[in-house]
Every structure is written in C-alpha cells, then in structure tokens.
Coordinates of C-alpha atoms in Angstrom, one line a residue:
M791 CA -13.8 2.8 -33.8
D792 CA -11.5 3.2 -30.7
K793 CA -12.6 0.5 -28.2
H794 CA -10.7 2.2 -25.3
P795 CA -12.0 5.4 -23.5
I796 CA -10.2 8.6 -24.5
V797 CA -8.7 10.3 -21.5
D798 CA -6.7 13.4 -20.5
I799 CA -4.4 12.5 -17.6
V800 CA -3.2 15.7 -15.8
V801 CA -0.3 15.0 -13.5
F802 CA 0.3 17.6 -10.8
G803 CA 3.8 17.1 -9.4
S804 CA 5.0 15.7 -12.7
Q805 CA 8.7 16.3 -12.0
G806 CA 8.5 14.6 -8.6
D807 CA 9.9 11.2 -7.8
L808 CA 6.6 9.4 -7.9
S809 CA 5.8 10.6 -11.4
K810 CA 9.2 9.7 -12.8
R811 CA 9.6 6.3 -11.1
K812 CA 6.0 5.0 -11.1
L813 CA 3.4 7.0 -13.1
I814 CA 5.1 7.6 -16.4
P815 CA 6.6 4.1 -16.5
A816 CA 3.2 2.6 -15.7
L817 CA 1.5 4.6 -18.5
F818 CA 4.2 3.6 -20.9
Q819 CA 3.6 -0.1 -20.1
L820 CA -0.2 0.4 -20.6
F821 CA 0.6 2.0 -23.9
L822 CA 2.8 -1.0 -24.9
K823 CA 0.0 -3.4 -23.8
G824 CA -2.4 -1.7 -26.2
V825 CA -5.0 -0.8 -23.5
L826 CA -4.8 2.9 -24.0
S827 CA -6.5 4.9 -26.7
P828 CA -4.1 6.4 -29.2
H829 CA -5.9 9.7 -28.6
N830 CA -5.0 9.9 -24.9
R831 CA -3.0 12.9 -23.7
I832 CA -0.8 13.1 -20.7
V833 CA -0.4 16.7 -19.3
A834 CA 2.7 17.2 -17.2
I835 CA 2.1 20.2 -14.9
T836 CA 5.3 22.1 -14.1
R837 CA 5.6 25.1 -11.8
H838 CA 8.2 26.7 -14.0
T839 CA 8.9 26.8 -17.7
I840 CA 11.0 23.8 -18.8
D841 CA 12.2 22.8 -22.2
Q842 CA 10.0 20.0 -23.5
T843 CA 13.0 18.1 -24.8
I844 CA 14.6 18.2 -21.3
L845 CA 11.4 17.0 -19.6
L846 CA 10.8 14.2 -22.0
E847 CA 14.5 13.0 -21.6
A848 CA 14.0 13.0 -17.8
F849 CA 10.9 10.8 -18.3
R850 CA 12.7 8.6 -20.8
A851 CA 15.7 8.0 -18.5
S852 CA 13.5 6.9 -15.6
T853 CA 11.3 4.7 -17.9
I854 CA 13.7 3.0 -20.3
Q855 CA 15.8 0.7 -18.1
P856 CA 18.7 -1.6 -19.1
T857 CA 16.2 -4.5 -18.9
T858 CA 13.8 -2.8 -21.4
S859 CA 13.8 -4.7 -24.7
A860 CA 15.0 -2.9 -27.8
E861 CA 11.6 -3.4 -29.3
H862 CA 9.9 -1.6 -26.5
A863 CA 12.5 1.1 -26.2
A864 CA 12.0 1.9 -29.9
R865 CA 8.4 2.8 -29.2
W866 CA 9.3 5.5 -26.6
P867 CA 9.2 8.4 -29.2
E868 CA 5.7 7.3 -30.2
F869 CA 4.5 7.3 -26.6
A870 CA 6.3 10.7 -25.9
Q871 CA 4.2 12.4 -28.5
H872 CA 1.3 12.1 -26.1
I873 CA 3.0 14.0 -23.3
F874 CA 2.4 17.8 -23.1
P875 CA 4.0 20.0 -20.5
I876 CA 2.0 23.0 -19.2
V877 CA 3.2 25.6 -16.7
C878 CA 0.9 26.3 -13.8
D879 CA 1.4 28.0 -10.5
L880 CA -0.8 25.8 -8.3
E881 CA -2.0 28.7 -6.1
V882 CA -2.7 31.3 -8.8
A883 CA -6.0 31.2 -10.5
E884 CA -4.9 32.8 -13.8
S885 CA -2.2 30.1 -14.1
Y886 CA -4.9 27.6 -14.9
S887 CA -6.0 29.4 -18.1
A888 CA -3.6 27.5 -20.4
L889 CA -4.6 24.1 -18.9
S890 CA -8.3 25.0 -19.3
E891 CA -7.9 26.0 -22.9
F892 CA -5.9 22.8 -23.6
L893 CA -8.5 20.5 -21.9
N894 CA -11.6 22.1 -23.5
T895 CA -10.5 21.3 -27.0
T896 CA -12.0 17.8 -26.3
Q897 CA -14.7 16.2 -24.2
S898 CA -12.6 13.3 -23.1
I899 CA -12.5 11.8 -19.6
R900 CA -10.4 14.0 -17.4
I901 CA -8.2 12.4 -14.7
F902 CA -6.3 14.8 -12.3
Y903 CA -3.5 13.0 -10.5
F904 CA -2.5 14.9 -7.3
S905 CA 1.1 13.9 -6.6
I906 CA 1.4 17.0 -4.4
P907 CA 1.3 17.8 -0.7
P908 CA -2.2 17.3 0.8
N909 CA -2.4 20.9 2.0
L910 CA -2.7 21.9 -1.7
F911 CA -5.5 19.4 -2.6
G912 CA -8.3 21.9 -1.8
T913 CA -6.7 24.9 -3.5
V914 CA -5.9 23.0 -6.7
A915 CA -9.4 21.3 -6.8
K916 CA -11.1 24.7 -6.2
L917 CA -9.1 26.5 -8.9
L918 CA -9.6 23.7 -11.4
K919 CA -13.4 24.1 -11.0
L920 CA -13.2 27.9 -11.0
K921 CA -11.2 27.9 -14.3
N922 CA -13.6 25.5 -16.0
C923 CA -11.2 22.5 -16.1
I924 CA -13.8 20.2 -14.5
H925 CA -16.7 18.7 -16.5
Y926 CA -19.3 15.9 -16.1
D927 CA -16.7 13.0 -16.0
S928 CA -13.7 14.4 -14.2
R929 CA -11.9 12.2 -11.7
V930 CA -9.2 12.9 -9.1
V931 CA -6.5 10.5 -7.8
V932 CA -4.8 11.3 -4.5
E933 CA -1.8 9.8 -2.8
K934 CA -1.2 9.3 0.9
P935 CA -0.9 10.7 3.4
L936 CA -4.5 11.7 3.6
G937 CA -4.4 13.7 6.8
H938 CA -2.2 13.7 9.9
D939 CA -5.0 12.5 12.2
F940 CA -8.8 12.0 12.0
K941 CA -9.7 15.6 12.1
S942 CA -7.3 16.7 9.3
A943 CA -8.3 13.7 7.2
E944 CA -11.9 14.7 7.6
I945 CA -11.1 18.3 6.5
T946 CA -9.1 17.0 3.5
N947 CA -11.9 14.7 2.4
A948 CA -14.5 17.4 2.9
T949 CA -12.5 19.9 0.8
L950 CA -12.1 17.4 -2.0
A951 CA -15.8 16.6 -1.9
Q952 CA -16.6 20.2 -2.7
T953 CA -15.2 19.6 -6.2
F954 CA -15.2 15.9 -6.8
P955 CA -18.0 13.5 -5.7
E956 CA -17.1 10.4 -3.9
D957 CA -17.6 8.1 -6.9
K958 CA -15.1 10.3 -8.8
T959 CA -12.4 10.3 -6.0
F960 CA -9.7 7.6 -6.2
R961 CA -7.6 7.3 -3.0
I962 CA -4.7 5.2 -4.2
D963 CA -2.8 2.6 -2.1
H964 CA -0.3 0.8 -4.4
Y965 CA -0.2 -2.2 -2.2
L966 CA -3.8 -3.0 -3.2
G967 CA -2.8 -3.1 -6.8
K968 CA -0.3 -6.0 -6.3
E969 CA -1.3 -9.2 -8.0
T970 CA -0.8 -11.3 -4.8
V971 CA -2.9 -9.1 -2.6
Q972 CA -5.8 -9.5 -5.0
N973 CA -5.1 -13.2 -5.2
I974 CA -5.9 -13.4 -1.5
M975 CA -9.5 -12.8 -2.3
A976 CA -9.5 -15.4 -5.1
L977 CA -7.9 -18.0 -2.8
R978 CA -10.4 -17.4 0.0
F979 CA -13.6 -16.9 -1.9
A980 CA -13.1 -19.2 -4.9
N981 CA -11.9 -22.3 -3.0
T982 CA -14.0 -24.2 -0.6
I983 CA -10.9 -25.9 0.8
L984 CA -9.6 -22.7 2.4
E985 CA -12.6 -20.6 3.4
P986 CA -13.8 -23.0 6.2
L987 CA -10.3 -22.8 7.7
W988 CA -10.1 -19.0 7.6
C989 CA -11.1 -18.3 11.2
A990 CA -9.8 -18.2 14.8
D991 CA -10.9 -21.8 15.3
R992 CA -8.2 -23.0 12.9
I993 CA -5.7 -20.1 12.8
D994 CA -3.4 -19.4 15.7
Y995 CA -2.3 -15.9 14.6
I996 CA -1.6 -13.7 11.6
Q997 CA 1.4 -11.5 11.0
I998 CA 1.7 -8.7 8.5
T999 CA 5.2 -7.3 8.0
V1000 CA 6.4 -4.5 5.7
A1001 CA 10.2 -4.2 6.2
E1002 CA 12.6 -1.9 4.4
T1003 CA 16.4 -1.9 4.4
V1004 CA 16.8 1.7 3.4
P1005 CA 17.1 4.6 5.8
V1006 CA 14.7 7.6 5.7
G1007 CA 17.2 9.6 3.7
N1008 CA 15.8 12.6 1.9
R1009 CA 12.3 11.9 3.4
A1010 CA 13.6 12.8 6.9
G1011 CA 11.7 16.1 7.0
Y1012 CA 8.5 14.3 6.1
Y1013 CA 9.2 11.5 8.6
E1014 CA 9.8 13.9 11.4
R1015 CA 6.2 15.1 11.0
T1016 CA 4.8 11.7 10.4
G1017 CA 6.6 8.6 11.8
A1018 CA 6.1 4.9 10.8
L1019 CA 2.6 4.6 12.4
R1020 CA 1.1 7.3 10.3
D1021 CA 3.2 6.6 7.2
M1022 CA 2.7 2.9 6.9
V1023 CA 0.3 1.4 9.4
Q1024 CA -2.6 3.8 9.0
N1025 CA -2.9 2.9 5.3
H1026 CA -0.8 0.0 3.9
L1027 CA -0.9 -2.4 6.8
L1028 CA -4.5 -1.8 7.8
Q1029 CA -5.6 -2.2 4.2
L1030 CA -3.8 -5.6 4.0
L1031 CA -5.4 -6.5 7.3
C1032 CA -8.8 -5.7 5.9
I1033 CA -8.2 -7.9 2.8
V1034 CA -7.2 -10.8 5.0
A1035 CA -9.9 -10.5 7.6
M1036 CA -12.9 -9.3 5.6
E1037 CA -16.1 -11.4 5.2
P1038 CA -17.0 -12.6 1.7
P1039 CA -18.8 -9.8 -0.2
A1040 CA -22.2 -10.5 -1.7
R1041 CA -20.9 -9.4 -5.1
L1042 CA -17.5 -8.4 -6.5
T1043 CA -18.5 -4.8 -6.9
P1044 CA -16.7 -1.7 -5.5
Y1045 CA -19.4 -0.9 -2.9
A1046 CA -19.8 -4.5 -1.7
V1047 CA -16.0 -5.1 -1.3
R1048 CA -15.4 -1.8 0.4
D1049 CA -18.4 -2.3 2.7
E1050 CA -16.8 -5.5 4.0
K1051 CA -13.4 -3.9 4.5
L1052 CA -15.0 -1.1 6.5
K1053 CA -16.7 -3.6 8.8
V1054 CA -13.2 -4.9 9.7
L1055 CA -11.9 -1.4 10.6
H1056 CA -15.0 -0.9 12.8
S1057 CA -14.4 -4.2 14.5
L1058 CA -10.8 -3.5 15.5
R1059 CA -10.4 -3.4 19.2
P1060 CA -9.2 0.1 20.3
I1061 CA -5.7 0.3 21.7
L1062 CA -6.2 2.9 24.4
S1063 CA -3.7 4.8 26.6
H1064 CA -3.5 1.9 29.2
D1065 CA -2.9 -0.6 26.4
V1066 CA 0.1 1.0 24.6
V1067 CA 2.8 -0.5 26.8
E1068 CA 1.5 -4.0 26.4
K1069 CA 0.4 -3.9 22.8
T1070 CA 2.7 -1.5 21.0
V1071 CA 6.5 -1.1 20.4
R1072 CA 8.1 2.0 18.9
G1073 CA 11.7 2.0 17.6
Q1074 CA 14.2 4.3 16.0
Y1075 CA 17.3 3.0 14.1
C1076 CA 20.6 4.0 15.6
D1077 CA 24.3 3.5 14.9
L1078 CA 24.7 1.2 17.9
Q1079 CA 27.6 -0.7 16.4
G1080 CA 29.5 2.2 14.8
V1081 CA 29.0 0.9 11.3
G1082 CA 25.5 2.0 10.2
P1083 CA 23.2 5.0 9.8
S1084 CA 21.4 6.7 12.6
Y1085 CA 18.0 8.5 12.2
R1086 CA 19.1 11.4 14.3
N1087 CA 22.0 12.0 11.9
E1088 CA 19.7 12.4 8.9
P1089 CA 19.5 16.0 7.6
G1090 CA 16.6 17.9 9.1
V1091 CA 16.2 15.6 12.1
A1092 CA 16.4 17.0 15.6
E1093 CA 19.2 15.7 17.9
D1094 CA 16.7 14.5 20.5
S1095 CA 14.0 13.3 18.0
D1096 CA 11.7 10.6 19.3
T1097 CA 10.1 9.9 15.9
E1098 CA 9.5 6.2 15.4
T1099 CA 11.0 4.5 12.3
F1100 CA 9.7 1.2 13.5
V1101 CA 6.4 0.1 15.0
A1102 CA 5.0 -3.2 16.0
L1103 CA 1.4 -3.7 17.2
K1104 CA -0.9 -6.4 18.5
A1105 CA -4.3 -5.9 16.9
Q1106 CA -7.5 -7.9 17.5
V1107 CA -10.7 -8.0 15.4
D1108 CA -13.7 -8.4 17.6
N1109 CA -16.2 -10.3 15.5
W1110 CA -17.4 -13.9 15.3
R1111 CA -14.7 -15.0 12.8
W1112 CA -11.7 -13.6 14.6
A1113 CA -12.5 -13.1 18.2
G1114 CA -9.6 -13.9 20.5
M1115 CA -7.0 -14.3 17.8
P1116 CA -4.1 -11.8 17.6
I1117 CA -3.0 -10.1 14.4
Y1118 CA 0.6 -8.7 14.6
L1119 CA 1.6 -5.7 12.5
R1120 CA 5.2 -4.7 12.0
T1121 CA 6.9 -2.1 9.8
G1122 CA 10.2 -0.3 9.8
K1123 CA 13.2 1.3 8.1
C1124 CA 16.8 0.1 8.1
L1125 CA 15.7 -3.5 8.9
K1126 CA 17.6 -6.6 8.0
Q1127 CA 15.8 -7.5 4.8
R1128 CA 13.4 -5.8 2.4
R1129 CA 10.4 -8.0 2.8
S1130 CA 6.6 -7.5 2.8
E1131 CA 4.6 -10.6 3.7
I1132 CA 1.5 -11.9 5.3
V1133 CA 1.9 -15.0 7.4
I1134 CA -1.2 -17.2 8.3
Q1135 CA -0.1 -19.5 11.1
F1136 CA -2.5 -22.4 11.6
K1137 CA -2.9 -24.2 14.9
E1138 CA -1.2 -27.4 15.8
V1139 CA -2.9 -30.7 15.2
P1140 CA -5.1 -31.6 18.2
H1141 CA -3.3 -34.9 18.7
D1142 CA 0.3 -35.6 17.7
L1143 CA 0.6 -39.1 16.3
F1144 CA 4.2 -38.6 15.5
S1145 CA 5.5 -37.5 18.8
N1146 CA 8.4 -40.0 18.7
T1147 CA 9.7 -38.6 15.4
R1148 CA 11.2 -35.3 14.4
S1149 CA 9.3 -32.2 15.4
M1150 CA 6.2 -31.5 13.4
S1151 CA 5.5 -27.9 12.5
A1152 CA 2.0 -26.4 12.2
N1153 CA 0.8 -25.5 8.7
R1154 CA 1.6 -22.0 7.5
L1155 CA 0.5 -20.0 4.5
T1156 CA 3.1 -17.3 3.6
I1157 CA 2.0 -14.6 1.1
L1158 CA 5.0 -12.7 -0.1
L1159 CA 4.4 -9.3 -1.6
Q1160 CA 8.0 -8.1 -2.1
P1161 CA 10.8 -8.3 -3.1
E1162 CA 9.0 -10.8 -5.3
E1163 CA 5.4 -12.1 -5.2
S1164 CA 4.6 -15.6 -4.2
I1165 CA 2.2 -17.8 -2.1
R1166 CA 3.5 -20.8 -0.4
L1167 CA 1.8 -23.3 1.9
R1168 CA 3.8 -25.4 4.4
L1169 CA 2.6 -28.9 5.0
N1170 CA 4.1 -31.9 6.7
G1171 CA 5.1 -35.1 4.9
K1172 CA 7.1 -38.2 5.5
S1173 CA 10.9 -38.1 4.9
P1174 CA 12.2 -40.7 2.4
G1175 CA 13.6 -43.8 4.0
K1176 CA 12.9 -46.1 6.9
G1177 CA 10.8 -44.9 9.8
M1178 CA 8.0 -42.3 10.1
N1179 CA 10.1 -39.2 10.2
L1180 CA 8.5 -36.0 9.1
E1181 CA 9.8 -33.0 7.1
P1182 CA 8.2 -29.8 5.9
L1183 CA 6.8 -29.8 2.4
M1184 CA 6.5 -26.4 0.6
L1185 CA 3.6 -26.2 -1.8
N1186 CA 4.2 -23.3 -4.2
L1187 CA 0.8 -21.9 -5.3
D1188 CA 2.5 -19.8 -8.0
S1189 CA 4.2 -22.8 -9.7
G1190 CA 4.3 -23.8 -13.4
N1191 CA 3.4 -21.5 -16.2
R1192 CA 1.8 -19.0 -13.8
A1193 CA 5.1 -18.1 -12.3
N1194 CA 6.6 -17.4 -15.8
R1195 CA 3.8 -15.0 -16.7
K1196 CA 4.8 -11.4 -16.1
S1197 CA 2.3 -9.8 -13.7
W1198 CA 1.2 -6.2 -14.0
E1199 CA 2.8 -3.7 -11.8
A1200 CA 0.6 -2.2 -9.2
Y1201 CA 0.4 1.3 -10.7
E1202 CA -0.4 -0.1 -14.1
R1203 CA -3.4 -1.9 -12.8
L1204 CA -4.6 0.9 -10.6
L1205 CA -4.2 3.6 -13.4
L1206 CA -6.2 1.4 -15.7
D1207 CA -8.9 1.0 -13.1
V1208 CA -9.1 4.8 -12.8
I1209 CA -9.5 5.1 -16.6
Q1210 CA -12.2 2.4 -16.5
G1211 CA -13.9 4.0 -13.5
D1212 CA -13.5 0.9 -11.3
L1213 CA -13.3 1.9 -7.6
T1214 CA -12.9 -1.6 -6.1
L1215 CA -9.2 -1.3 -5.2
F1216 CA -9.4 2.3 -3.9
M1217 CA -10.2 3.6 -0.4
R1218 CA -13.4 5.4 0.5
R1219 CA -13.6 8.5 2.6
T1220 CA -15.1 6.3 5.4
D1221 CA -12.2 3.8 5.2
I1222 CA -9.6 6.6 5.7
E1223 CA -11.5 8.1 8.6
A1224 CA -12.2 4.8 10.3
A1225 CA -8.5 3.9 10.1
W1226 CA -7.5 7.3 11.7
Q1227 CA -10.1 6.7 14.5
W1228 CA -8.2 3.5 15.4
I1229 CA -4.7 5.1 15.0
D1230 CA -5.3 8.4 16.9
P1231 CA -5.8 6.8 20.4
I1232 CA -2.5 5.0 20.0
I1233 CA -0.6 8.2 19.3
E1234 CA -2.5 9.9 22.2
G1235 CA -1.5 7.0 24.4
W1236 CA 2.2 7.2 23.4
Q1237 CA 2.1 10.9 24.3
S1238 CA 0.2 10.6 27.6
R1239 CA 2.3 7.7 28.8
G1240 CA 5.7 9.0 27.6
H1241 CA 6.1 5.9 25.5
Q1242 CA 9.4 6.6 23.8
S1243 CA 11.0 5.1 20.7
L1244 CA 13.5 2.3 21.6
P1245 CA 16.9 2.2 19.8
Y1246 CA 17.6 -0.6 17.4
T1247 CA 20.7 -1.3 15.3
A1248 CA 20.4 -0.5 11.7
G1249 CA 20.3 -3.9 9.8
S1250 CA 18.6 -5.8 12.6
W1251 CA 14.9 -6.8 12.8
G1252 CA 14.1 -3.9 15.1
P1253 CA 14.0 -3.5 18.9
V1254 CA 14.2 -6.7 21.0
E1255 CA 11.0 -5.5 22.7
S1256 CA 9.1 -6.4 19.5
D1257 CA 10.1 -10.0 20.0
Q1258 CA 8.9 -9.7 23.6
L1259 CA 5.5 -8.4 22.3
L1260 CA 4.9 -11.8 20.7
A1261 CA 6.7 -13.8 23.4
Q1262 CA 4.0 -12.9 25.9
D1263 CA 1.7 -14.9 23.7
S1264 CA 4.3 -17.7 23.2
H1265 CA 4.7 -16.6 19.6
I1266 CA 7.7 -15.4 17.5
W1267 CA 8.2 -13.3 14.4
H1268 CA 8.7 -15.3 11.3
N1269 CA 11.9 -13.8 10.0
P1270 CA 13.5 -15.4 6.9
D1271 CA 16.8 -16.1 8.7
S1272 CA 15.0 -17.9 11.6
L1273 CA 12.5 -20.0 9.6

C-alpha cells in the first residue's frame, strides 16, 4: 500500500523562471528522496500548444546540473513520465475543460500552484471552480507579491477565499523554508541557555540584512511598480523579524506558531510621516564611478525614476520582551556581497575586568542564510601566551557531522508541507494584511515628505545615509569586510 498521499500538482506559469529554477527541481529532489507517491502527477499548464518533448527538455536542462550525480540524472526519464502538459487560456472558461477531464479521472489531493501575476488569481480560482476542477481536498499555493498595499492585499485574499478556504490556502515565502530559519526556533525554545538571554535586557540590537549583488535586470518593469520596500521588506524581512522576536508558542502547531508571529506584527511601532526621515533610508544604485550598472539605464525604467532598490529601516517592537531595543532591517540590489543574515548583538559586560588588555568585543550570534547557511556565536577567550590578552572565539553551531549533511532546499520542504497539509511555515491572510498595515504609512510618509531615493554606487553597501541611520544610536552595520 502506498504510504504517501497521492496528489495532482497543477502548475500555472509552468514555463516561467520560478517553475524551471525552483519548482520542478524541488519536485525532482522529493522524487529522488522517495517521499512522493509513484502515482503523483504534475500538470504543466501552458498558454499555447507546445511539443511535450521540448517542454520536458527545458525542464531537464534546468534541473539536471553539472553537479548532479550520474545516478540521479539517470532517473530523470522515470520522473518525467509524471509530467503532463495541458494547454489552457487562463481567462477563458472553456479552456479548463481538458484540465477538468484530466483531474476527474482520480480523487487525489489537488494542489494548484499559482506562479502567475496576482491580478489573475481570482479569475483562475473562479474558473477552476466553475469547470469542476475543485473538490473536497483542493489546495492553492500563491507566490508574492500578495497585493500592492493593504487594500489590494485585502481584495486579493477575499477573492481567493471565495474558492479556497483559509486552511487550504498556502501563501509561500521561501525564506521560511530554509533550514537555518527553522533552526532559530529550535535554538530558542529547546535550549534553556539561550531563551533567558533573548530579550532587550541582554541584547543591544538586532540586524536583519538581505543583500544581493545582481541588478534588477529583466525585473525592471516589476520593480518600477514595486520597489524594495514592497518587494522584500513587506514579506521576507518582516517574516524573519517575526521568527526572531516571537514568543514561545504553546504548541508547535500551525495556528499556535502563526498566532505568535501575528502578535509581533501587531506590536511593531508605526513609522509615520514625521518618522520617515529619522527612521528610514531609500536608495537607488547608480553608475557613480563610470564602471557599473545604473537602475535608470535598465530597460523599462523612467529617466527620472525615484524607485528604491535599497531600503534600510529602524523598527521597534513595543512589548515587554523588546521594548526600547532597535531592530534594523536592510535590503538592496547591486550591493557589495550576496548575503542574508540575522545578527543578534548582545550587550557589553557590565564591568570590564580586562580593560588593560586588548579590546573585548560583546558577544554576537550571527545566523547566515545565504550564500550558505550557518550559525556562529562569538565569545571572548584568552590568547595563548603570557598575560591576560583576549581574542574572539567563534563557536560554530553547525560543526561536525551536521555540517556535512545535505540540508533540504527551501522549496523541497515547503512543497512537501503543502502535500502533507502542514500550514506552519506559510503566511495567513491576517499576517499579510498586518504587514501591509505597517508598510503603508511608510510609503505614504515618503510621498508626503518628498523623501527621495539616494544614489549609491553599484557594488557598495548602499547609501552612506544608511550608516548614519545606525550611527545616531552609536551602532554600525556588520558588513563582512568590516568585521
């Protein structure tokens, strides 16, 4: 008897970049790991007729990499037998007839993955229901962006809710599928040594950085409508903030975990119009040295565009655990290094016994999410030799055999959670809307105050004003080249 649930996974936008780079490779890895039923079917929705051989070759080329073992590559033809292309014009009801006929040959779990623009969510969901593609256990997975502001997010969520109930709606954020992000909860809530220190009494400040080296490129049209605040802060960075700042849930269940994350969003101190100059920095990469890319030169970008490709914020969580402690958020394109990390900077010791020796640094926990994943704790220890000289000691919390074990990719874990119906790592409607309620006043403040994007050189760490944002609190960004 098959021990794994049988599912039909219907991918809308199957020929897009996300499908080729993430979804199909992740499903192939789940197939290799033996956690998928051999009776599963993957339906690749295409807008136009395409030769199945050509489609499968495109999927194979993006999935089988030079690093793929010969043993695994040899299993691709077996996996490819589970992929079925179906042509469907997303806005024409009769186009769904072939999909309906295909799906209704079984009573398997149905997963509809919307890798399509949000303005099509409602239309596709409505037509799926109209053409009898939805049954008692149908689930939908939606990618960001979910809305452009609170009002549009509310409309998008309400539209989806007309077809899919909340407990069947999986709003995906791949950052939450990363091994190290989940390990934050394990470190905090499974170790008595850390949890008593996880508060404003012991921590000086927290920094969350998501830095990319690449320019906007072919996403310029999307970025012109969105900007870094909507694209990255509203979802990725705020979700990381919630994981770091949340209270221990009563149980490790989807509702309990997400309830605690929502409390963090509701506790964020609003950044209103009169706060934006002091608490926010907008930036846009430019060719200031004549050797790099400039956002305004990207195709589809206006010559006088003020869209931010960099943003830094000072956030504060007004509750008993975090009151008075700053949390700095930063993200940007064309920065010096590709790096996503969370830095927990502990306070200095109350009395320095070693003031006559080399400088002693405060303890720091660095949680690196990319380019690789690691957790390191900086302590102070005595240098070898005569005298009481100190030096930093780095404790690698991913050492030994653990570091040699290949972790699951984020999309692998999240897709398996969808198949198993586990909502823990997915965002609720209330989470999305609460995040927008915090973001909207910042955007309104920028507009009302004429708060313009500041130029920064591509390949730098952003505008110098972002350093000044922290300097007013006597803090600095923890860049790898300045540690």
